[in-house]
Amino acid sequence: MAAHGLSTSLSRLLFPVKYASLRPRCCALHSKAQYSTVYNPSEKTFDKILIANRGEIACRVIKTCKKMGIKTVAVHSDVDSSAVHAKMADEAVCVGPAPTSKSYLNMDAIMDAIRMTGAQAVHPGYGFLSENKEFAKRLAAEGVTFIGPDTHAIQAMGDKIESKLIAKAAKVNTIPGFDGVVKTAEEAVKIAQDIGYPVMIKASAGGGGKGMRIAWNDEETREGFRFSSQEAASSFGDDRLLIEKYIDNPRHIEIQVLADKHGNALWLNERECSIQRRNQKVVEEAPSTFLDPETRRAMGEQAVQLAKAVQYSSAGTVEFLVDSKKNFYFLEMNTRLQVEHPITECITGLDLVEQMIKVAKGYQLQHKQEDIPINGWAIESRVYAEDPYKSFGLPSIGRLSQYQEPLNLSNVRVDSGIQEGSDISIYYDPMISKLVTYGATRAEALAKMEDALDNYVVRGVTHNIPLLREIITHPRFISGDISTNFLPEVYPDGFKGHQLDVDSRRELLAAAAGLYVSAQLRSQKVLGNLRVSSTPVECSRWELCVELGEGRHAVEVTKAGNVYTVEVDGGKVEVSGEWNLASPLLPVTINGTDRMLQCLSRDASGRIVLQHLGTSFQVRVLSKLAAELNSYMPEKVPEDTSSILRSPMPGTMVAVSVKPGDTVAEGQEICVIEAMKMQNSLTASRQAKVKSVHCKPGETVGEGDLLVELE
């Protein structure tokens, strides 16, 4: 990487060694790659491409460019100067400070970077400027190729109102709704009443779940109009909204399309994207368990009809809502590379980034529709720095103190743009990676995903791996009985982590006891020998007490070699393993079943945090005597939170709706916080008088910061 002042030759020497493990790897079945990038020197494309993006998608594009022999330029904000994508590229240019409006959305700075480096083409990735027609026009004016569709298609499909009219004309099934721009909250209420509740309010220029609200009555329509317009303006610089009928309990299934500049267009099968929170996808798979060949073909053909109607050329995605009777309705078209594109690559064998580059250069597609296969099954889990126990995922920030991807497993691909030591900040999307597993069957891909999640080490930030693992092991998901309402239906009271039954609780207590005893025995030795030569022979039996939640469990442990026999709660559990306490992963066998545990922390007081079955559990292991004495210790009184409002996440205060002396009703809005471009309204938990306000609009707040006190 050359940061204009740093040596490119030195970077080229360092990169293959230092950053080779950071590159996303494709899935493999019997050591055969599931998608391939074949560099053909006779197919001349571009000498140098600038990637106008960051994170994992920038790394993903760079990976294919390197295989094709194309030099790359990364752009970055000042806080991303040491980011992985900036190091992977041959050159890197700083385009401004951390806020996206001043860096990754700063067209002037990016155009300057293009001129400075002599890049011939730009790949926009997804998000940021990927669907910005003005950016594409400016590139065309400079003679720089935009690796994506032309401005006409971007404009036509980027505007949800216009795209719906075009879809209707192209004989694509559409959702009933209002085909114009909604200008005021009261107009929104009138339109919603005419359509009939529930309705979906969404940004005309939106995407990624931002600027979208579901309304079930007039009041929710007014509130949804306000939040959607504010989010749309913040995320896309366009606050126009539209309203359409909300199809309750649908599936979200999308079709990947690929078209060239010569009138050829293909559909590359579907992706099932129904597992969502706040209209943002969490788990995706390809193909869908729901579609039969006839429905798949009908959806694919309509997607191609729409692409041809706007003379589309590049990779794109047509999204549909599908009801229980397999009726499908056009939702929107994303004129860019989709986040979840890896699962399509796994089942078709195509490198979509390579295809986009070739199409942008003017090459015809080399495949026919009958050439497009469905080989096996692929599943993608989006690993986020989020707290899944708060609304299924509120953003978390911090530094990755320890990070290890499960690439030691076969048929696993990880697309990431971070490394150990990377910061997850409030400025950008909290995605850590896209974890993809592949199998000959869905059951095989799911089993591999379970193993991959258990072997994924993420420390320093709160993450959503507990939620991901619960989703992919839930009986409803396994049976394919899913919809966009899966999460609120399965967890009506919010996500609580893995719920232990009698057997899994015994497993956890036995594993904690085994870990405690192993640590005690390890502390008695130096370099494998006892610390004091006169120390008695090792003990082989221990009486312990293990605390889990409010329960206290008497435990008896006996040791024979590496096997611990643990008597707990009236049953016996055998636990064996190497117990390497220096490793973040603890592979153990519990009653003959292989498990992968992670010891997240332990201290001298016997407190241990174990990740078991994806969820972190805090236990305390004490000797029988220590447990008896501990009963005399005073307990800390928990904080009374009924009179205070703390920030549930890091973010920026958008609005404060109260002042000292105001009386608020239960459920009344107190303030609004924006985090990762999503606005969140915080409300009063009871009727009370405002005692003091500790925040103001524009301020940055951290998780747990005191915002408002009530009397």
XYZ file of C-alpha atoms in Angstrom:
711
model
C 0.000 0.000 0.000
C 1.210 3.451 -0.819
C -0.257 6.206 1.299
C 1.451 8.818 -0.874
C 4.656 9.125 1.010
C 5.021 5.442 1.977
C 6.919 2.945 -0.100
C 4.750 0.797 -2.363
C 7.530 -1.751 -2.853
C 7.935 -2.243 0.914
C 4.178 -2.700 1.299
C 4.103 -5.309 -1.449
C 6.804 -7.258 0.363
C 5.012 -7.031 3.727
C 1.466 -7.679 2.586
C 1.614 -11.331 1.580
C 3.022 -12.317 4.983
C 1.304 -9.965 7.391
C -2.154 -9.746 5.905
C -2.596 -13.014 4.051
C -4.810 -14.400 6.847
C -7.079 -11.372 6.658
C -8.254 -12.042 3.120
C -11.748 -13.525 2.774
C -11.625 -17.116 1.674
C -14.137 -18.821 -0.570
C -16.066 -21.875 0.534
C -14.638 -25.227 -0.409
C -16.113 -28.656 -0.863
C -13.573 -31.477 -1.036
C -10.914 -28.757 -1.422
C -12.625 -27.374 -4.523
C -13.359 -23.642 -4.572
C -17.050 -22.790 -4.815
C -16.390 -19.711 -6.884
C -13.403 -18.909 -8.996
C -11.709 -15.847 -10.387
C -9.778 -16.833 -13.485
C -7.328 -14.212 -14.693
C -7.138 -14.355 -18.463
C -4.435 -11.952 -19.747
C -6.186 -11.748 -23.112
C -9.277 -10.234 -21.449
C -7.902 -6.776 -20.818
C -9.979 -4.808 -18.309
C -8.459 -2.024 -16.188
C -4.958 -1.263 -14.941
C -6.127 0.400 -11.730
C -9.443 0.499 -9.843
C -10.358 2.765 -6.927
C -12.732 1.271 -4.355
C -15.011 3.996 -2.994
C -15.866 2.132 0.184
C -14.418 0.687 3.372
C -14.461 -2.429 5.531
C -15.235 -5.917 4.373
C -16.674 -4.995 0.970
C -13.587 -2.969 0.066
C -11.437 -5.962 1.030
C -13.690 -8.250 -0.996
C -13.295 -6.144 -4.159
C -9.532 -5.822 -3.658
C -9.256 -9.612 -3.396
C -10.750 -10.172 -6.863
C -8.785 -7.273 -8.377
C -5.534 -8.846 -7.195
C -6.505 -12.161 -8.800
C -7.237 -10.318 -12.053
C -3.895 -8.504 -11.961
C -5.508 -5.089 -11.352
C -3.874 -2.522 -9.077
C -6.132 -1.062 -6.403
C -6.616 2.268 -4.635
C -8.327 2.484 -1.251
C -9.922 5.617 0.160
C -10.218 6.083 3.895
C -11.173 8.581 6.574
C -8.567 9.735 9.037
C -9.757 7.234 11.678
C -9.486 4.421 9.089
C -5.861 5.137 8.182
C -4.787 1.785 9.680
C -7.842 -0.137 8.518
C -7.342 -3.470 6.773
C -8.709 -2.278 3.427
C -6.241 0.627 3.394
C -3.368 -1.799 3.989
C -4.534 -4.379 1.450
C -4.678 -1.919 -1.453
C -1.651 -0.922 -3.528
C -2.345 2.743 -2.724
C -4.440 4.520 -0.100
C -5.730 8.096 -0.004
C -7.281 9.905 2.957
C -10.509 11.638 1.884
C -11.476 13.414 5.090
C -12.393 13.138 8.769
C -14.486 10.386 10.360
C -18.064 11.523 9.626
C -19.242 9.861 6.412
C -20.518 13.139 4.984
C -16.958 14.471 5.115
C -15.164 11.352 3.855
C -16.849 8.360 2.211
C -19.704 10.544 0.905
C -17.361 13.407 0.000
C -17.505 13.279 -3.809
C -15.023 16.136 -4.276
C -12.359 14.401 -2.193
C -12.936 11.057 -3.913
C -12.733 12.668 -7.359
C -9.427 14.269 -6.293
C -8.175 10.827 -5.221
C -9.105 9.404 -8.632
C -7.167 12.148 -10.426
C -4.199 11.832 -8.070
C -3.833 8.079 -8.525
C -4.877 7.786 -12.169
C -7.549 5.185 -11.445
C -9.432 4.182 -14.591
C -12.514 2.803 -12.863
C -14.343 2.950 -9.534
C -16.069 0.117 -7.709
C -18.512 1.594 -5.174
C -19.242 -1.541 -3.130
C -22.578 -1.170 -1.341
C -23.955 1.758 0.657
C -22.261 5.176 0.569
C -22.147 6.324 -3.099
C -22.997 2.964 -4.688
C -26.469 4.092 -5.822
C -25.771 7.806 -6.222
C -26.485 8.881 -9.792
C -24.662 12.209 -9.361
C -21.460 10.361 -8.483
C -21.828 8.136 -11.552
C -22.395 11.225 -13.724
C -19.271 12.933 -12.369
C -17.203 9.834 -13.099
C -18.529 9.671 -16.646
C -17.692 13.359 -17.174
C -14.076 12.604 -16.197
C -13.877 9.541 -18.437
C -13.722 7.187 -15.449
C -15.723 3.954 -15.592
C -18.330 3.338 -12.901
C -18.421 -0.386 -12.123
C -22.156 -0.647 -11.952
C -25.206 0.245 -14.044
C -25.563 3.502 -15.953
C -27.124 6.592 -14.397
C -30.526 5.978 -16.008
C -30.919 2.620 -14.257
C -29.602 3.995 -10.955
C -32.094 6.859 -11.065
C -35.023 4.708 -12.188
C -34.497 1.953 -9.628
C -33.084 4.153 -6.869
C -36.350 6.056 -6.594
C -38.894 3.670 -5.083
C -41.796 5.616 -6.556
C -40.448 5.596 -10.118
C -39.224 1.996 -9.826
C -42.689 0.810 -8.835
C -44.242 2.498 -11.893
C -41.589 0.951 -14.161
C -42.138 -2.460 -12.565
C -45.870 -2.219 -13.229
C -45.208 -1.331 -16.872
C -42.803 -4.297 -17.147
C -45.584 -6.607 -15.882
C -43.835 -7.257 -12.569
C -46.120 -7.960 -9.599
C -46.278 -4.902 -7.273
C -47.673 -4.101 -3.820
C -50.818 -1.928 -3.623
C -50.032 1.588 -2.425
C -49.747 5.309 -3.127
C -47.593 5.996 -6.176
C -46.607 9.579 -5.292
C -44.486 11.488 -2.779
C -46.016 11.995 0.679
C -45.332 15.570 1.783
C -46.792 15.937 5.302
C -47.669 13.791 8.290
C -51.373 14.543 7.927
C -51.284 13.604 4.247
C -49.576 10.378 5.294
C -52.426 9.647 7.724
C -55.070 10.223 5.030
C -53.263 7.979 2.527
C -52.783 5.268 5.162
C -56.479 5.353 5.977
C -57.334 5.019 2.277
C -54.948 2.066 1.767
C -55.966 0.421 5.043
C -53.733 -0.426 8.002
C -51.107 -1.733 8.420
C -48.932 0.332 6.077
C -45.221 0.626 5.390
C -43.720 4.134 5.369
C -40.347 4.201 3.658
C -37.777 6.483 2.110
C -38.066 6.865 -1.643
C -34.272 6.870 -1.999
C -33.680 4.406 0.828
C -32.249 0.988 1.414
C -30.679 -1.157 4.113
C -33.722 -0.840 6.374
C -33.097 2.849 7.022
C -36.010 5.266 6.777
C -38.610 2.507 7.131
C -41.460 2.278 9.648
C -44.548 0.082 9.991
C -47.691 1.896 11.162
C -50.822 0.224 12.546
C -52.780 3.394 13.357
C -52.894 7.168 12.785
C -50.549 8.042 15.651
C -47.896 5.549 14.512
C -48.213 6.974 10.990
C -47.445 10.506 12.245
C -44.505 9.246 14.294
C -43.266 7.019 11.452
C -43.418 9.915 9.010
C -41.230 12.024 11.302
C -38.585 9.374 11.982
C -38.491 8.010 8.430
C -38.030 11.460 6.885
C -35.270 12.332 9.380
C -33.425 9.036 8.812
C -33.831 9.349 5.047
C -32.377 12.857 5.068
C -29.483 11.750 7.284
C -28.653 8.560 5.352
C -29.448 9.510 1.758
C -29.802 13.318 1.648
C -33.361 12.818 0.380
C -36.334 12.945 2.766
C -39.065 11.960 0.264
C -41.349 9.174 1.480
C -43.896 6.792 0.012
C -46.567 4.611 1.604
C -47.744 1.160 0.578
C -49.738 -1.708 2.021
C -47.765 -3.707 4.573
C -47.986 -7.425 3.839
C -48.148 -9.044 7.249
C -45.994 -12.108 7.945
C -44.278 -12.313 4.522
C -41.016 -13.837 3.407
C -38.314 -11.606 1.968
C -36.817 -13.397 -1.037
C -34.563 -11.703 -3.578
C -33.298 -12.617 -7.023
C -29.713 -11.931 -8.083
C -29.518 -10.626 -11.644
C -26.515 -10.125 -13.903
C -26.709 -8.196 -17.180
C -24.254 -6.871 -19.764
C -24.259 -3.910 -22.148
C -25.347 -6.112 -25.078
C -28.888 -6.892 -23.938
C -28.082 -10.169 -22.195
C -29.454 -10.749 -18.697
C -29.485 -13.726 -16.311
C -31.068 -14.529 -12.960
C -28.693 -16.327 -10.603
C -31.311 -17.955 -8.368
C -32.680 -16.607 -5.114
C -31.590 -15.710 -1.603
C -33.868 -16.166 1.406
C -33.492 -13.054 3.591
C -36.484 -13.288 5.927
C -34.598 -13.302 9.239
C -34.471 -9.573 10.001
C -34.524 -7.060 12.813
C -35.611 -3.467 12.175
C -35.896 -4.348 8.447
C -32.200 -5.262 8.321
C -31.115 -8.779 7.431
C -29.415 -11.012 9.991
C -29.236 -14.510 8.444
C -29.538 -15.322 4.743
C -29.430 -18.553 2.766
C -29.419 -19.756 -0.814
C -31.480 -21.327 -2.133
C -34.781 -20.840 -0.269
C -36.555 -23.786 1.330
C -39.887 -22.274 0.258
C -39.647 -21.899 -3.502
C -40.560 -24.616 -5.961
C -38.937 -24.607 -9.439
C -41.971 -22.945 -11.052
C -42.096 -20.041 -8.570
C -38.323 -19.631 -8.747
C -38.465 -19.408 -12.531
C -41.377 -16.941 -12.474
C -39.568 -14.668 -10.008
C -36.335 -14.908 -11.973
C -38.021 -14.097 -15.264
C -39.817 -11.074 -13.795
C -36.523 -9.862 -12.292
C -34.888 -10.094 -15.728
C -37.868 -8.312 -17.329
C -37.368 -5.418 -14.928
C -33.606 -5.320 -15.571
C -34.158 -5.206 -19.318
C -36.846 -2.523 -18.939
C -34.215 -0.101 -17.589
C -31.367 -1.419 -19.819
C -29.573 -2.639 -16.733
C -25.932 -3.707 -16.998
C -24.026 -5.101 -13.998
C -24.895 -7.195 -10.946
C -28.112 -6.165 -9.220
C -30.763 -7.545 -6.911
C -34.539 -7.520 -7.272
C -36.244 -7.945 -3.907
C -39.694 -9.496 -3.477
C -42.120 -10.086 -0.641
C -43.653 -13.560 -0.848
C -46.841 -14.512 0.994
C -47.836 -17.915 2.367
C -49.475 -18.884 -0.955
C -46.294 -18.094 -2.912
C -47.701 -14.898 -4.393
C -44.761 -12.533 -4.821
C -44.615 -8.744 -5.050
C -41.827 -6.425 -6.182
C -40.278 -4.548 -3.276
C -37.264 -2.740 -4.737
C -34.198 -3.166 -6.913
C -30.746 -2.584 -5.490
C -28.474 -1.358 -8.281
C -25.286 -2.562 -6.660
C -23.491 -5.551 -5.235
C -25.587 -6.889 -2.363
C -24.167 -7.514 1.117
C -25.200 -11.169 0.975
C -23.730 -11.906 -2.473
C -21.289 -14.579 -1.133
C -24.016 -17.207 -0.758
C -24.919 -16.811 -4.435
C -21.244 -17.214 -5.323
C -21.121 -20.437 -3.300
C -24.046 -22.137 -5.065
C -23.295 -20.889 -8.601
C -19.490 -20.827 -8.685
C -19.443 -17.291 -10.143
C -17.304 -14.432 -8.816
C -19.789 -11.550 -8.980
C -17.129 -8.868 -8.549
C -15.213 -10.280 -11.505
C -18.403 -10.311 -13.564
C -19.104 -6.670 -12.669
C -15.613 -5.608 -13.745
C -15.852 -7.463 -17.069
C -19.320 -6.067 -17.808
C -18.126 -2.536 -16.998
C -15.337 -2.978 -19.554
C -17.866 -4.005 -22.201
C -17.497 -7.785 -22.322
C -20.529 -9.949 -23.005
C -21.709 -12.475 -20.432
C -20.162 -15.857 -21.157
C -22.977 -17.846 -19.540
C -26.496 -18.764 -20.620
C -29.459 -19.159 -18.269
C -29.281 -22.938 -18.525
C -25.643 -22.790 -17.353
C -26.586 -21.362 -13.936
C -26.665 -24.168 -11.352
C -27.784 -24.594 -7.761
C -24.917 -26.566 -6.295
C -25.411 -27.313 -2.615
C -26.549 -24.893 0.070
C -24.975 -21.772 1.562
C -25.856 -19.822 4.703
C -24.618 -16.385 5.776
C -24.665 -14.998 9.314
C -23.973 -11.297 9.714
C -21.713 -10.941 12.735
C -22.283 -7.500 14.248
C -20.821 -5.534 17.152
C -24.271 -5.334 18.693
C -25.949 -6.232 21.968
C -28.559 -8.842 20.933
C -30.294 -8.561 24.298
C -31.400 -5.014 23.441
C -34.043 -4.926 20.681
C -32.276 -7.883 18.974
C -29.180 -5.734 18.439
C -28.250 -2.211 19.460
C -24.771 -1.029 18.375
C -21.733 -1.639 20.545
C -18.381 0.081 20.185
C -14.904 -0.800 21.359
C -11.599 -2.307 20.340
C -11.209 -5.932 19.289
C -8.817 -7.094 21.998
C -8.825 -10.646 20.646
C -10.074 -11.817 17.265
C -9.854 -15.213 15.602
C -11.901 -16.298 12.579
C -12.931 -19.991 12.291
C -11.028 -20.517 9.062
C -9.499 -23.725 10.397
C -12.821 -25.368 9.531
C -13.578 -26.623 6.022
C -16.392 -25.100 3.950
C -16.200 -21.816 5.864
C -15.734 -18.375 4.333
C -15.313 -15.158 6.317
C -15.577 -11.776 4.587
C -14.240 -9.203 7.026
C -12.469 -5.884 7.039
C -11.098 -5.911 10.561
C -8.332 -7.543 12.530
C -7.261 -7.910 16.135
C -6.823 -4.373 17.495
C -9.373 -2.773 15.124
C -11.808 -0.231 16.535
C -15.562 -0.462 16.065
C -16.676 3.178 16.171
C -19.982 5.056 16.200
C -19.293 6.473 12.745
C -19.806 3.363 10.627
C -21.852 0.203 10.312
C -21.115 -2.157 13.242
C -20.617 -5.225 11.038
C -17.655 -7.355 12.085
C -17.907 -9.886 9.270
C -20.071 -12.052 7.068
C -19.694 -15.673 8.141
C -20.605 -18.066 5.331
C -20.816 -21.849 5.439
C -21.432 -24.249 2.578
C -22.639 -27.837 2.368
C -23.981 -30.348 -0.103
C -27.269 -30.120 1.813
C -28.932 -27.524 4.047
C -28.432 -29.736 7.112
C -24.714 -29.920 6.357
C -24.436 -26.138 5.931
C -26.335 -25.546 9.197
C -24.139 -27.975 11.144
C -21.054 -26.238 9.768
C -22.480 -22.820 10.752
C -23.049 -24.056 14.307
C -19.415 -25.195 14.516
C -18.149 -21.964 12.961
C -20.037 -19.769 15.438
C -18.731 -21.824 18.368
C -15.160 -21.448 17.039
C -15.393 -17.694 16.346
C -13.425 -15.640 18.890
C -14.537 -12.007 19.289
C -13.416 -10.150 22.414
C -13.504 -6.465 23.336
C -16.964 -5.657 21.934
C -20.422 -7.036 22.556
C -21.480 -9.165 19.586
C -24.541 -10.981 18.275
C -23.121 -14.515 18.006
C -25.470 -15.740 20.789
C -28.488 -14.646 18.712
C -27.103 -16.062 15.465
C -26.515 -19.470 17.024
C -29.974 -19.581 18.569
C -31.558 -18.710 15.216
C -29.809 -21.389 13.184
C -30.499 -24.107 15.815
C -34.141 -23.166 16.426
C -36.633 -25.881 15.316
C -38.683 -23.347 13.313
C -35.642 -22.195 11.351
C -34.443 -25.755 10.796
C -37.873 -26.720 9.427
C -37.935 -23.631 7.160
C -40.990 -22.135 8.914
C -39.814 -18.527 8.792
C -41.004 -15.046 7.877
C -39.866 -11.474 8.436
C -41.647 -11.702 11.824
C -39.515 -14.654 12.963
C -37.626 -12.836 15.720
C -40.572 -11.093 17.434
C -42.659 -14.270 17.159
C -40.001 -16.601 18.556
C -38.821 -14.104 21.186
C -41.928 -12.022 22.063
C -40.305 -10.768 25.275
C -36.947 -10.079 23.630
C -33.920 -12.280 23.184
C -32.711 -13.827 26.466
C -29.895 -16.058 25.246
C -29.841 -19.849 25.280
C -32.365 -21.234 27.749
C -30.781 -24.080 29.662
C -32.705 -27.303 30.129
C -31.757 -29.863 32.796
C -29.118 -31.596 30.654
C -27.460 -28.456 29.258
C -27.373 -26.892 32.740
C -25.587 -29.986 34.059
C -23.162 -29.737 31.132
C -22.400 -26.110 31.959
C -21.954 -26.740 35.708
C -19.705 -29.741 35.025
C -17.588 -27.831 32.511
C -17.187 -24.917 34.944
C -16.151 -27.291 37.715
C -13.658 -29.020 35.422
C -12.186 -25.692 34.357
C -11.880 -24.538 37.977
C -10.114 -27.730 39.070
C -7.766 -27.579 36.060
C -6.840 -23.992 36.952
C -6.204 -24.990 40.581
C -3.950 -27.866 39.537
C -2.140 -25.664 37.014
C -1.422 -23.034 39.671
C 0.399 -25.645 41.789
C 2.984 -26.282 39.075
C 5.914 -24.509 37.460
C 7.067 -25.841 34.090
C 5.029 -28.982 34.695
C 6.529 -29.707 38.120
C 5.026 -29.122 41.554
C 6.036 -25.733 43.005
C 7.228 -27.294 46.304
C 8.783 -30.720 46.220
C 7.286 -31.577 49.600
C 3.743 -30.829 48.420
C 1.496 -33.858 48.951
C 0.417 -35.998 46.023
C -2.190 -34.348 43.782
C -5.736 -34.423 45.090
C -8.172 -36.458 42.983
C -11.472 -35.511 44.642
C -13.018 -32.063 45.238
C -16.218 -30.871 46.903
C -17.346 -27.606 45.331
C -20.269 -25.224 45.093
C -21.174 -23.733 41.710
C -23.392 -20.645 41.610
C -25.410 -20.016 38.442
C -27.934 -17.194 38.528
C -29.876 -17.502 41.777
C -29.086 -21.197 42.151
C -26.351 -22.882 44.167
C -25.352 -26.395 43.198
C -23.316 -28.841 45.282
C -20.759 -30.500 43.026
C -18.372 -33.379 43.595
C -15.492 -33.850 41.139
C -13.191 -36.829 40.747
C -10.284 -36.955 38.307
C -8.781 -39.830 36.349
C -6.218 -38.700 33.776
C -7.799 -35.962 31.659
C -11.322 -37.061 32.530
C -13.371 -35.406 35.266
C -16.432 -37.187 36.596
C -18.777 -34.580 38.007
C -21.740 -35.403 40.236
C -24.258 -32.555 40.141
C -28.034 -32.198 40.505
C -28.496 -35.924 40.981
C -26.645 -36.931 37.823
C -23.145 -37.795 36.633
C -21.353 -35.936 33.843
C -18.008 -36.938 32.314
C -15.913 -34.054 30.998
C -12.579 -34.515 29.233
C -10.202 -32.229 27.367
C -6.714 -30.772 27.229
C -7.822 -27.725 29.282
C -5.323 -25.358 27.670
C -6.165 -22.258 29.699
C -3.947 -20.081 27.491
C -6.142 -20.749 24.458
C -9.323 -18.757 23.764
C -10.977 -22.012 22.651
C -11.552 -24.983 24.950
C -12.497 -28.126 23.015
C -14.025 -30.610 25.466
C -16.022 -33.809 25.311
C -19.074 -33.884 27.579
C -20.737 -37.286 27.976
C -19.345 -38.300 24.596
C -20.444 -35.148 22.754
C -17.806 -32.759 21.415
C -18.327 -29.164 22.547
C -16.363 -25.983 21.930
C -16.303 -23.711 24.982
C -14.759 -20.298 25.373
C -13.524 -19.014 28.722
C -14.190 -15.291 28.382
C -12.862 -14.403 31.848
C -12.026 -15.840 35.258
C -10.709 -14.315 38.467
C -9.322 -15.300 41.848
C -12.762 -15.147 43.499
C -13.936 -18.088 41.412
C -16.018 -16.074 38.947
C -15.882 -17.577 35.457
C -17.640 -16.393 32.299
C -18.092 -19.308 29.905
C -19.468 -19.210 26.386
C -21.500 -22.395 26.107
C -23.854 -23.181 23.209
C -23.200 -19.660 21.914
C -24.353 -17.805 25.046
C -22.156 -16.335 27.778
C -22.962 -17.589 31.283
C -21.476 -16.206 34.489
C -20.817 -18.826 37.138
C -18.938 -18.805 40.406
C -17.057 -21.870 41.584
C -16.088 -22.065 45.252
C -14.744 -24.721 47.549
C -17.293 -26.079 50.023
C -15.719 -24.064 52.865
C -15.492 -20.833 50.829
C -19.171 -21.200 49.864
C -20.173 -21.529 53.515
C -18.175 -18.421 54.483
C -19.450 -16.481 51.466
C -23.006 -16.676 52.794
C -21.990 -14.154 55.467
C -20.841 -11.532 52.934
C -23.127 -8.493 52.375
C -24.775 -8.255 48.966
C -24.539 -5.140 46.761
C -27.901 -3.409 46.405
C -28.732 -2.908 42.714
C -29.278 0.607 41.382
C -32.884 1.865 41.270
C -33.354 2.604 37.571
C -37.023 3.640 37.719
C -36.096 7.314 38.173
C -33.257 7.581 35.658
C -32.847 7.204 31.914
C -29.485 5.973 30.660
C -28.336 5.682 27.075
C -28.808 2.071 25.882
C -26.146 2.530 23.199
C -23.380 4.876 22.040
C -24.568 7.544 19.629
C -25.415 11.179 18.987
C -28.306 13.041 20.589
C -30.681 14.180 17.841
C -33.413 15.708 19.995
C -34.270 16.248 23.658
C -38.013 16.656 24.119
C -38.182 17.558 27.826
C -36.761 20.081 30.280
C -36.555 20.206 34.099
C -39.982 20.703 35.618
C -41.912 19.011 32.784
C -44.346 16.245 33.636
C -44.083 13.206 31.371
C -46.567 10.387 30.864
C -45.680 6.718 30.621
C -44.459 6.022 27.073
C -43.856 9.700 26.259
C -40.765 10.451 24.186
C -37.931 11.966 26.201
C -35.134 12.059 23.629
C -33.903 10.616 20.330
C -30.472 9.031 19.782
C -28.937 8.325 16.388
C -26.545 5.389 16.146
C -25.177 4.012 12.876
C -27.684 6.188 10.918
C -30.683 4.692 12.780
C -32.777 6.900 15.071
C -34.047 5.473 18.359
C -36.739 7.098 20.502
C -36.298 6.744 24.291
C -39.481 6.999 26.354
C -40.502 7.401 30.001
C -41.158 4.140 31.871
C -43.685 5.828 34.191
C -45.494 9.110 34.784
C -43.180 11.504 36.638
C -41.742 15.003 36.838
C -38.406 15.708 35.166
C -35.796 16.491 37.805
C -32.768 17.179 35.589
C -31.531 16.786 32.002
C -27.894 15.807 31.402
C -27.753 15.905 27.609
C -28.440 18.203 24.696
C -28.831 17.842 20.922
C -25.581 17.259 19.049
C -23.745 15.691 21.968
C -22.083 12.284 21.691
C -23.087 9.873 24.443
C -21.773 6.497 25.464
C -23.624 3.373 26.504
C -24.838 3.770 30.084
C -24.444 7.571 30.211
C -27.028 9.321 32.402
C -29.436 11.314 30.215
C -32.428 12.322 32.340
C -33.411 12.050 36.008
C -37.038 11.835 37.151
C -38.425 12.690 40.593
